XYZ file of C-alpha atoms in Angstrom:
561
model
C -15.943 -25.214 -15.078
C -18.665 -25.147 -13.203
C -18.275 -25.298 -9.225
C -14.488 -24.597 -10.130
C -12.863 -23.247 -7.415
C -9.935 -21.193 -7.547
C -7.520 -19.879 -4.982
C -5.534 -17.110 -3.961
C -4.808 -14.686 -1.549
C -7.475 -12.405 -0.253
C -7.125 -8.420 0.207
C -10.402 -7.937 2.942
C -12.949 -9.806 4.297
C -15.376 -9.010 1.638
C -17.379 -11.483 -1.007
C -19.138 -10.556 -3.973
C -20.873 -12.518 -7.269
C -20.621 -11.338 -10.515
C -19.963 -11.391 -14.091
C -16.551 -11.786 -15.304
C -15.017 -8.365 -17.150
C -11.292 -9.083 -18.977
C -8.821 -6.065 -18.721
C -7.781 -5.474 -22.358
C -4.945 -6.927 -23.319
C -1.690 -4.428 -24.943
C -2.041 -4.556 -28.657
C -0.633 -7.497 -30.256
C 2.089 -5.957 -32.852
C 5.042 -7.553 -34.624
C 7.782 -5.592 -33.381
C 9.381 -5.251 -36.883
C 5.724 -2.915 -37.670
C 7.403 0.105 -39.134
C 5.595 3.733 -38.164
C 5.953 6.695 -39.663
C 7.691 7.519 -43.404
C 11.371 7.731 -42.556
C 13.254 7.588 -39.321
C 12.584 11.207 -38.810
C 8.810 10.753 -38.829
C 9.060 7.974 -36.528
C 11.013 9.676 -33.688
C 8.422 12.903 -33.795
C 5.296 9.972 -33.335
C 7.238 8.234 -31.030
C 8.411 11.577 -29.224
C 4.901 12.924 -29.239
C 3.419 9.752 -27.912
C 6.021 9.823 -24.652
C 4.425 13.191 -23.927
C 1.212 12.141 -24.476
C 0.963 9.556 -22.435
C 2.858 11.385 -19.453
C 0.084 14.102 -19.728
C -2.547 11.959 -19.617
C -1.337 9.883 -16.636
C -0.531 12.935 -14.594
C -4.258 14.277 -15.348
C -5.390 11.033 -14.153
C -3.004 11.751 -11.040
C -4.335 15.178 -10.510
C -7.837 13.764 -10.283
C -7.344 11.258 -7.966
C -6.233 10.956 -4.454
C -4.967 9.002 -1.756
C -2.514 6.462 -2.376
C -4.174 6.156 -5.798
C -2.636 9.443 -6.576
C 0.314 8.863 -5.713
C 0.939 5.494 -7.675
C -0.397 7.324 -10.521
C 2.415 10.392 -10.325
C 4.730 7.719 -9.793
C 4.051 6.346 -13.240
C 3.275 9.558 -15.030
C 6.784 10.167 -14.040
C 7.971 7.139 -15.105
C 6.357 7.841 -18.888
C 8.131 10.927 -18.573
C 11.361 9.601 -17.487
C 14.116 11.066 -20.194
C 16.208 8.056 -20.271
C 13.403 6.249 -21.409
C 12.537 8.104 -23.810
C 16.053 9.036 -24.839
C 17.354 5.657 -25.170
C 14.180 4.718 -27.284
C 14.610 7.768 -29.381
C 18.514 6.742 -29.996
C 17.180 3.682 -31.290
C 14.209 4.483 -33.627
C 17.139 7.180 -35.085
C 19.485 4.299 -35.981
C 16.552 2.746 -38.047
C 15.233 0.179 -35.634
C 11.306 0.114 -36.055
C 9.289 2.079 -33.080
C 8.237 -0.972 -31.608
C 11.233 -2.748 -30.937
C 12.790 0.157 -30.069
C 10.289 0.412 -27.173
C 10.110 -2.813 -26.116
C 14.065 -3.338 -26.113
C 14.583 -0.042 -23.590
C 11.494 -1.663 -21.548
C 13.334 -4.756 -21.307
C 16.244 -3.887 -20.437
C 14.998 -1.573 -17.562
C 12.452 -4.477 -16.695
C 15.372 -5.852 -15.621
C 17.463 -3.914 -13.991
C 14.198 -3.450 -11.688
C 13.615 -6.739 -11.093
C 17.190 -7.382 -10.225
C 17.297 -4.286 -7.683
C 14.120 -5.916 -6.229
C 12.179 -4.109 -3.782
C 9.698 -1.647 -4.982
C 11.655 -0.932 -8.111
C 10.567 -4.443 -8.907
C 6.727 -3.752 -8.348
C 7.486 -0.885 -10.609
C 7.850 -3.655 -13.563
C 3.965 -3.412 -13.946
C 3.957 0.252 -14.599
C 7.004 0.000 -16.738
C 5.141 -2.158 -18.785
C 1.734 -0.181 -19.009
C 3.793 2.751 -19.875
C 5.359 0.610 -22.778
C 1.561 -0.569 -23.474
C 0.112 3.174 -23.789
C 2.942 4.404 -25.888
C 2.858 1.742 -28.217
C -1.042 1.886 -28.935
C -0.502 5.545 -28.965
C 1.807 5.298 -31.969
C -0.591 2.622 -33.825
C -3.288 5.142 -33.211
C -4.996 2.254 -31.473
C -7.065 2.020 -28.129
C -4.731 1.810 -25.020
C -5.203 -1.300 -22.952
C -6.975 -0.970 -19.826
C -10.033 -1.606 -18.036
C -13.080 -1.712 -20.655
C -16.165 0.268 -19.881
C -18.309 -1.713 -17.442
C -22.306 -1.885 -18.268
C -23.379 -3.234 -14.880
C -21.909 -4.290 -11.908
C -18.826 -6.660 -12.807
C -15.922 -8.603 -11.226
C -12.588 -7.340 -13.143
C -9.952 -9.890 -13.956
C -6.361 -9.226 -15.105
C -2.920 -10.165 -15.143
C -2.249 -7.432 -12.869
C -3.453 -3.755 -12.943
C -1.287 -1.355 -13.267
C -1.944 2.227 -11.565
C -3.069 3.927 -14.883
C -6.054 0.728 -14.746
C -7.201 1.251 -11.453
C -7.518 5.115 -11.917
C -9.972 3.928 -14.908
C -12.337 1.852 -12.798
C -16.063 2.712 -12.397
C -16.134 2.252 -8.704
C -19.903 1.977 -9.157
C -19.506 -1.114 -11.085
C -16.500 -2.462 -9.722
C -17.590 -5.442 -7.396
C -14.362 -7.151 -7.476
C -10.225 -6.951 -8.520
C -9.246 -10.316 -9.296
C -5.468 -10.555 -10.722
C -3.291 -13.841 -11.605
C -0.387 -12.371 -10.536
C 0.623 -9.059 -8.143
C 1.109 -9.800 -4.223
C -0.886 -8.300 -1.167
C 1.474 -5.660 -0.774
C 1.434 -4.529 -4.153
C -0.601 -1.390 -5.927
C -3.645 -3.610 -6.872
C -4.113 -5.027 -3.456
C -3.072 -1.586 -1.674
C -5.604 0.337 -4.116
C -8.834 -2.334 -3.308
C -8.249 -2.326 0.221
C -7.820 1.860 -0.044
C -11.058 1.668 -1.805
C -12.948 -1.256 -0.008
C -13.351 -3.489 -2.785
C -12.740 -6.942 -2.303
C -9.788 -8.518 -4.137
C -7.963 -11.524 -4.720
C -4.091 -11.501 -5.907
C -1.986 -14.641 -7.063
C -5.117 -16.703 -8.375
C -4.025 -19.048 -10.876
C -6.483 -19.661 -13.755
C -8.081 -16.621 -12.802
C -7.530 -15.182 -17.251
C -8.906 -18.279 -18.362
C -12.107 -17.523 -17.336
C -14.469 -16.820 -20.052
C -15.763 -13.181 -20.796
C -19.272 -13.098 -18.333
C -18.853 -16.203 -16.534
C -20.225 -15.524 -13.345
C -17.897 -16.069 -10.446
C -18.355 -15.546 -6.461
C -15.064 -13.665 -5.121
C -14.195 -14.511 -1.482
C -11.641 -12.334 0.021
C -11.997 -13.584 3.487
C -11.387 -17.196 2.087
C -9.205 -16.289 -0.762
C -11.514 -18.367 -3.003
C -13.148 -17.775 -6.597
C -15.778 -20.122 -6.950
C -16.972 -20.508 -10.709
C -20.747 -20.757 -11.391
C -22.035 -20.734 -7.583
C -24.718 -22.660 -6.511
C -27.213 -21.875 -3.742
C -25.170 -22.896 -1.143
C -22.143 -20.334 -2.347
C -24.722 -17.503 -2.951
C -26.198 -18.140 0.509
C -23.092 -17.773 1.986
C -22.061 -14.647 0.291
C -25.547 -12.730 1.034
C -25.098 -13.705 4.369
C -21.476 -12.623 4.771
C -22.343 -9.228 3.078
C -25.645 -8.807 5.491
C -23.245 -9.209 8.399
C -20.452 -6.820 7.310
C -22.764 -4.085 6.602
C -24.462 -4.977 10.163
C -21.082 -4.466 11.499
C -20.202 -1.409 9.648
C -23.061 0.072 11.742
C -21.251 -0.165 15.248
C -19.539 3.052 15.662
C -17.914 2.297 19.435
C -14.314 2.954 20.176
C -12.006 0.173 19.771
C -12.156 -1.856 23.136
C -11.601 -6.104 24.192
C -14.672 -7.522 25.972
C -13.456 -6.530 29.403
C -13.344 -2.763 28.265
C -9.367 -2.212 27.607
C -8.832 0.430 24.940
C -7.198 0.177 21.276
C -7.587 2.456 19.380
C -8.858 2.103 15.691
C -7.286 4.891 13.351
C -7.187 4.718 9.641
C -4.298 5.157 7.042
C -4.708 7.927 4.197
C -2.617 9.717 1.552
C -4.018 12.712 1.374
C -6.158 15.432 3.123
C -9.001 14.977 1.143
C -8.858 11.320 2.249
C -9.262 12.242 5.793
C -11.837 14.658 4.775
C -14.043 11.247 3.752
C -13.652 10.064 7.187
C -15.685 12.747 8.707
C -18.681 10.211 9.423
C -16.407 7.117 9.392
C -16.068 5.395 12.889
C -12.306 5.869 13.248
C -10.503 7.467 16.256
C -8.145 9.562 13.988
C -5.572 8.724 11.704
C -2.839 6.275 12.463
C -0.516 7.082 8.954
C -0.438 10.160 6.501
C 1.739 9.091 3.691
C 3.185 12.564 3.159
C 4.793 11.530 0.442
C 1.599 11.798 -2.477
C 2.430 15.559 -1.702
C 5.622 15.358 -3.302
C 5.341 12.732 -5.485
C 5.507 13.739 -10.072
C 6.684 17.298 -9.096
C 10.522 18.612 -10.311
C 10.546 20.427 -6.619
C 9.470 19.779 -3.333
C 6.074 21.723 -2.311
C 6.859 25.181 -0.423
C 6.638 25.077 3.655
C 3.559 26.715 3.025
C 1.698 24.321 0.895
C 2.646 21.435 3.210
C 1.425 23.382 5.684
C -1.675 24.280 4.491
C -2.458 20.376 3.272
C -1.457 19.554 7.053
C -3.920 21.780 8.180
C -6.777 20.816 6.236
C -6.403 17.233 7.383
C -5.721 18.513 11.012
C -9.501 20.284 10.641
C -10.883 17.405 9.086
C -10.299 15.213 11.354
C -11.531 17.782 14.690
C -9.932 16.415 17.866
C -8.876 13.195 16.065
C -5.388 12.279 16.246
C -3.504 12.509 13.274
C -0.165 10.751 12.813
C 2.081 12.345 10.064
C 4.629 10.267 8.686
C 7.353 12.094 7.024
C 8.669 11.877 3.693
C 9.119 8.165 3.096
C 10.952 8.420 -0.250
C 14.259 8.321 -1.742
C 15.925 5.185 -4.008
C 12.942 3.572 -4.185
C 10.501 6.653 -4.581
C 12.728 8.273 -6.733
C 12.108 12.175 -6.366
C 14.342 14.136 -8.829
C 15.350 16.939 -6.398
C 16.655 14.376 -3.803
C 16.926 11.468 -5.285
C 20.386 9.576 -6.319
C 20.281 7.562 -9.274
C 22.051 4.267 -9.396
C 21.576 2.420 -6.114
C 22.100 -1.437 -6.426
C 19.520 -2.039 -3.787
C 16.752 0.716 -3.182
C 15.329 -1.324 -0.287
C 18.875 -0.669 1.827
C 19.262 2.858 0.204
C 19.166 6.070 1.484
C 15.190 6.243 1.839
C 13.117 7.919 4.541
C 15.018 9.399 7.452
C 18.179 8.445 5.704
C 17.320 11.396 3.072
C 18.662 13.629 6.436
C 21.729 12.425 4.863
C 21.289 14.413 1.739
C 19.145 17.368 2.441
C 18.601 17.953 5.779
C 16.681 21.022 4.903
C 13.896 18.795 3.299
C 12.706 17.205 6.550
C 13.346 20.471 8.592
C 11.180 22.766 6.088
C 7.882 19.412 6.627
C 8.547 19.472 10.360
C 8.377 23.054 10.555
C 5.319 22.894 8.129
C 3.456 19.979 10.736
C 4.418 22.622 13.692
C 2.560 25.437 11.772
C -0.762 23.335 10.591
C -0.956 22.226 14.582
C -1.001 26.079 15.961
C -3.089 27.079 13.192
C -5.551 23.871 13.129
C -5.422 22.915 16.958
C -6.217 19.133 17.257
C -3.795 16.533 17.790
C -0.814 15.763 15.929
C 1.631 13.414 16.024
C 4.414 13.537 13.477
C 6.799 10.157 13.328
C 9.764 9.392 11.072
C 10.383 6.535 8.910
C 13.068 3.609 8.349
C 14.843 4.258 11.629
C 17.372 1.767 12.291
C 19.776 3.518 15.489
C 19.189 4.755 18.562
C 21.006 8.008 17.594
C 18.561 8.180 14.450
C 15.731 8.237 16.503
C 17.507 10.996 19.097
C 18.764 13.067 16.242
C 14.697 13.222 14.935
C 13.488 14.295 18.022
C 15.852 16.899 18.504
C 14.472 18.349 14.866
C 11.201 17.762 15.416
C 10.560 19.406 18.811
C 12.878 22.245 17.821
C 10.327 23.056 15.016
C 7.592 23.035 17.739
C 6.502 19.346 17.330
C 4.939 18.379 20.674
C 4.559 14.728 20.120
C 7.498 12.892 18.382
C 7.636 9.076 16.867
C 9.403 6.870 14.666
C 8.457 3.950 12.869
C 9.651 0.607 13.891
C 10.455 -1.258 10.353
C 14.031 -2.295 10.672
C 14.884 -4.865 13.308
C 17.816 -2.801 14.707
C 15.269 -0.569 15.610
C 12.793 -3.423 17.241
C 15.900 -5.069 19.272
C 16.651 -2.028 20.332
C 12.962 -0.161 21.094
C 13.771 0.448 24.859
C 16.433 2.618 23.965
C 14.701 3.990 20.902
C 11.544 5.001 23.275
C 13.701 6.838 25.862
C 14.191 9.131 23.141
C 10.687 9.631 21.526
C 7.218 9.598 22.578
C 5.753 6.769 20.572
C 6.592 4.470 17.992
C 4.509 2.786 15.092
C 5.698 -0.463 13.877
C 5.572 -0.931 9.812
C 5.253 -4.825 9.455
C 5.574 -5.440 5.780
C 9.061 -3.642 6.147
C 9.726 -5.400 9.230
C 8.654 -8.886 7.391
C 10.470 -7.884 4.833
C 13.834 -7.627 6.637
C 13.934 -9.698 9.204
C 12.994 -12.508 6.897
C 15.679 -11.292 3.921
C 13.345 -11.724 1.834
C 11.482 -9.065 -0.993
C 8.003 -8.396 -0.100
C 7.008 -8.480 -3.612
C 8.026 -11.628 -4.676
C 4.591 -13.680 -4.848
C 6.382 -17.076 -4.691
C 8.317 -15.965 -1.121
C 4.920 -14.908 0.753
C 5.692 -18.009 2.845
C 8.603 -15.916 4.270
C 6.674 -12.923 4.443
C 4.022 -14.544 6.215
C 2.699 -11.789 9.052
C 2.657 -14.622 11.265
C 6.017 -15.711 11.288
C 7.236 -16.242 15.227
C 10.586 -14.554 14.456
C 8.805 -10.973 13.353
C 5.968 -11.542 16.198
C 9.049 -11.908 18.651
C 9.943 -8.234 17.386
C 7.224 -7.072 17.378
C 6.688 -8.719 20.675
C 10.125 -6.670 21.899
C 8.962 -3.738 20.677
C 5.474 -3.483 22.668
C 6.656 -4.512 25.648
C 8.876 -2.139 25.839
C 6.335 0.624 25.209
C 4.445 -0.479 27.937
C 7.427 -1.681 30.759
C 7.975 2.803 29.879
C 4.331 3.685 29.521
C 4.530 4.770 25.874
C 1.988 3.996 23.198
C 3.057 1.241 20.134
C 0.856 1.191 17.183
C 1.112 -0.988 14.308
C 0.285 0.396 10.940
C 0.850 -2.658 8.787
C -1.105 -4.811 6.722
C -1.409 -7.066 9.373
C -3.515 -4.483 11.805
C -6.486 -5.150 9.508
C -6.516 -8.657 10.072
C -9.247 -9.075 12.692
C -7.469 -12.255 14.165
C -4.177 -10.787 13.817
C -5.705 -7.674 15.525
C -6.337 -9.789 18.525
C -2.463 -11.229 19.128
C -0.905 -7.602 18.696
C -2.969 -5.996 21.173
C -1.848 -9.785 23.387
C 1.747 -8.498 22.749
C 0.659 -5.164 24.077
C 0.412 -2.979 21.025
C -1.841 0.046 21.960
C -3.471 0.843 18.356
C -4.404 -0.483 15.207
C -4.386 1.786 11.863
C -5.652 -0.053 8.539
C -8.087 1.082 5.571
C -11.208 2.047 6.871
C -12.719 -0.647 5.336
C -11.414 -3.028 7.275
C -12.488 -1.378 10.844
C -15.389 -2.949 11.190
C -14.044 -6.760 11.279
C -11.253 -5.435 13.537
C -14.062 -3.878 15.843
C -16.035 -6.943 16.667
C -13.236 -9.390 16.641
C -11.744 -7.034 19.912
C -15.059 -6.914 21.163
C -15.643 -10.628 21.916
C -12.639 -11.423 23.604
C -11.354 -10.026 26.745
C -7.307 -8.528 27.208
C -6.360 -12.049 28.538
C -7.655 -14.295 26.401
C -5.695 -11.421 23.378
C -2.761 -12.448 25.730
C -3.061 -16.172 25.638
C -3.595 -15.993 21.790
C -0.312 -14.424 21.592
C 1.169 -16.504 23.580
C 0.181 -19.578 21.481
C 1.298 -17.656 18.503
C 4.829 -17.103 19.774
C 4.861 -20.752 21.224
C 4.159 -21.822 17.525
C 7.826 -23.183 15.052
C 5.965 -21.747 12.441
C 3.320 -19.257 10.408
C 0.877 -21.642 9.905
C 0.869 -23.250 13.154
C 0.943 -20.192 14.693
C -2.135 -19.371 12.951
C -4.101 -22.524 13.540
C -2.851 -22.476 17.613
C -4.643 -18.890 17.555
C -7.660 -20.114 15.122
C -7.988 -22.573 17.710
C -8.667 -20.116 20.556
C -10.891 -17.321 19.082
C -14.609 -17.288 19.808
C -16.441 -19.649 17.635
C -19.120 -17.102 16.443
C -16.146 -14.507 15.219
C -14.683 -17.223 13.579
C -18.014 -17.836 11.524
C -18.823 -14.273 10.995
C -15.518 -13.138 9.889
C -14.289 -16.531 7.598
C -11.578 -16.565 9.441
C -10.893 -20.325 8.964
């Protein structure tokens, strides 16, 4: 295998060489194993081993953060879901073996969630990790997961589930390398969270042996198997520049001086604690939603408040963007949530919770208002999945009566896009969300691996609405950030501020590349590489037109193609 090279797509810009580790496998049972003396028996182990493995998920929760934390309540929830327990229970006392009885309920809801689509169906990971844990729980064996690493090491799965990532020694962790998942998903999500470099959708990637040493290229989307000098030269000399580039702590600017602002996204107020030294201009998304996320009831006003407030003083006279609670269907939160919806991606999630209870969002608005008088600095607070003008109206009209001085909404559905002139006569700023905006303009579920064609960022059909969107933000002077995936793409970076978008938010890793991409090319050549992108029939010639166009030595530096 050696000088194999596999391929994939790339989370970062980021390349690394190291030693294979394998993820371990769930244990290999024969679902007709019986457990336990009688039926009895076998409910209380398989009972016991639900609650175990809910506890032990929701500690790993507790001792995380970010958006780590919140995928990890999300599936210490879903161990403690009652219907899955309940319906396995039912099962094991009608004399059907543990096993089985677990892996029929997991089926069945694997389903279902892959059939709603959406997140639900990125949930089939964790459904199936829970299954995993419980299982090895009630054999009294070792749960699968990420083995202990005993030097630096490039991990390699099928996927990782939430529960694996909250495992990882980030110490030894050079890599995330998965054969399946999408750049959307937790895995990808997680790296780029935690700056890691990681490749998704590699094919071939769990045949490699146990220590064969690989060089991961994120930038590329490349595994090459057994480098040679060449590779390693290439790698050493990519890492020397990004960490060269790390250094430059300017504000966000194109050659010719015109600002953009470079903001981060976080989870959580300790994560915006971290970026005390980091060179960010604030925060461009605060996923409220960790905050709420594996509790029976949503936090008080005053616990929102005071997590607002910590974040507000973290950050100094950084602006902060709050998103509000971006949950519902497809988050499922037991105090809000209704069960049963066909579709959670065209549900009654994010602003749409209004709907429901109203009281929610007016008890976090009033909460921002508070943490802003008591903290000072500047906040922004900005609703999501907005898809009518009166939506948008109806938002403000909360917000500023809770004492909200500056008032957005995200820009996700294309109703809202077509439509951002009127939208932004209403509010103050907007924030576009372009994986939801791929995701439904292009019909098509952003985590679906074999569809990422569709979902392409650089489609001309979602650059044309994103392309609406910005210039109607600046046609009424108001600011329109993108806080997308595709704001951390450094040549990506450099057609949305072309179209006239007036920040970029991204993982903080990712800054850097973003940075020095802006820096070499003035506002009008950003506007002819949009223009050639928009010119373009499709993704990948509107990628190559732009490739085309970008200064040769940020092209070299950055991989970009």
């Amino acid at each position: 295998m050696t000088g194999r090279v596999l391929h994939g797509t790339g989370v970062g810009r980021g390349a690394v060489i190291g030693p294979v580790v394998r993820v371990h496998s769930a244990p290999a049972v024969d679902p007709a194993t019986r457990v336990g003396t009688d039926a009895a028996d076998a409910h209380r182990l398989l009972d016991a081993a639900f609650t175990t493995v809910a506890q032990r998920l929701q500690q790993q929760a507790d001792g995380a953060s970010g958006t780590l934390r919140e995928v990890l309540a999300a599936t210490a929830q879903m161990a403690a879901d009652p219907a899955l327990r309940s319906q396995s229970l039912q099962r094991v006392d009608a004399g059907e073996p543990v096993v089985a009885a677990v892996d029929g309920v997991v089926d069945t809801f694997a389903t279902m969630f892959e059939q709603a689509g959406g997140y639900l169906a990125e949930r089939v990971t964790d459904l199936r990790s829970v299954r995993d844990r419980v299982v090895a729980e009630v054999l009294g064996v070792p749960a699968p997961g990420v083995p202990v690493l005993d030097r630096p090491s490039v991990v390699v799965a099928v996927d990782l589930a939430p529960a694996d990532t909250a495992t990882l020694d980030l110490e030894r962790t050079l890599a995330l390398v998965t054969s399946e998942g999408g750049p959307t998903g937790h895995t990808a999500i997680i790296a780029g969270q935690l700056g890691i470099p990681c490749l998704v959708q590699v094919t071939g990637a769990t045949d490699l042996p146990e220590g064969t040493e690989i060089a991961v290229d994120a930038a590329t989307g490349t595994v090459t198997v057994d480098p040679d000098d060449d590779v390693r030269a290439a790698v050493a000399e990519r890492r020397a520049v990004l960490a060269t580039l790390a250094e430059d702590t300017s504000a966000g600017a194109t050659a010719d001086g015109h600002q953009v602002a470079l903001l981060a996204n976080i989870g959580t107020a300790e994560d915006a604690e971290r970026l005390t030294d980091a060179a960010v201009e604030g925060v461009g998304l605060f996923r409220t939603e960790v905050l709420f996320l594996g509790r029976d009831e949503a936090p008080s006003e005053e616990e929102q408040a005071a997590t607002y407030t910590r974040a507000l003083r973290a950050l100094g006279d950084r602006k902060l963007v709050l998103r509000t609670l971006d949950a519902g269907a497809d988050k499922p939160l037991p105090f809000v949530t209704q069960p049963g919806e066909e579709n959670p991606a065209l549900g009654v999630r994010g602003y749409r919770l209004v709907r429901r209870s109203r009281e929610l969002l007016e008890t976090q608005l009033r909460a921002a208002a508070s943490a802003a008088r008591e903290a000072g600095g500047e906040l922004w607070v900005m609703a999501p999945m907005i898809a009518t003008v009166d939506e948008a109206a109806d938002f403000a009209a909360l917000a500023r009566a809770a004492g909200v001085t500056q008032v957005g909404v995200m820009v996700e559905v294309p109703s809202a896009a077509l439509r951002a002139r009127d939208v932004l006569h209403e509010v103050d700023f907007v924030s576009l969300g372009t994986n939801d905006l791929a995701q439904y303009a292009m019909a098509t579920d952003r985590l679906r691996g074999e569809l990422s064609d569709l979902l392409d960022p650089w489609q001309p059909a979602v650059l044309d609405l994103v392309a609406h969107t910005a210039e109607a933000g600046t046609d009424l002077g108001k600011p329109v950030g993108v806080c997308g995936e595709s704001a951390s793409d450094p040549l990506m970076a450099l057609v949305l501020v072309g179209l006239g978008v007036s920040s970029l938010s991204m993982a903080p890793s990712a800054v850097p590349g973003v940075r020095m991409s802006l820096a070499r090319h003035t506002l009008e050549q950003c506007r002819q590489i949009a223009g050639a992108a928009r010119a373009a029939r499709s993704a990948a010639d509107a990628r190559a037109a732009c490739l085309a166009l970008v200064d040769p030595e940020v092209r070299r530096v950055l991989a970009l193609g």
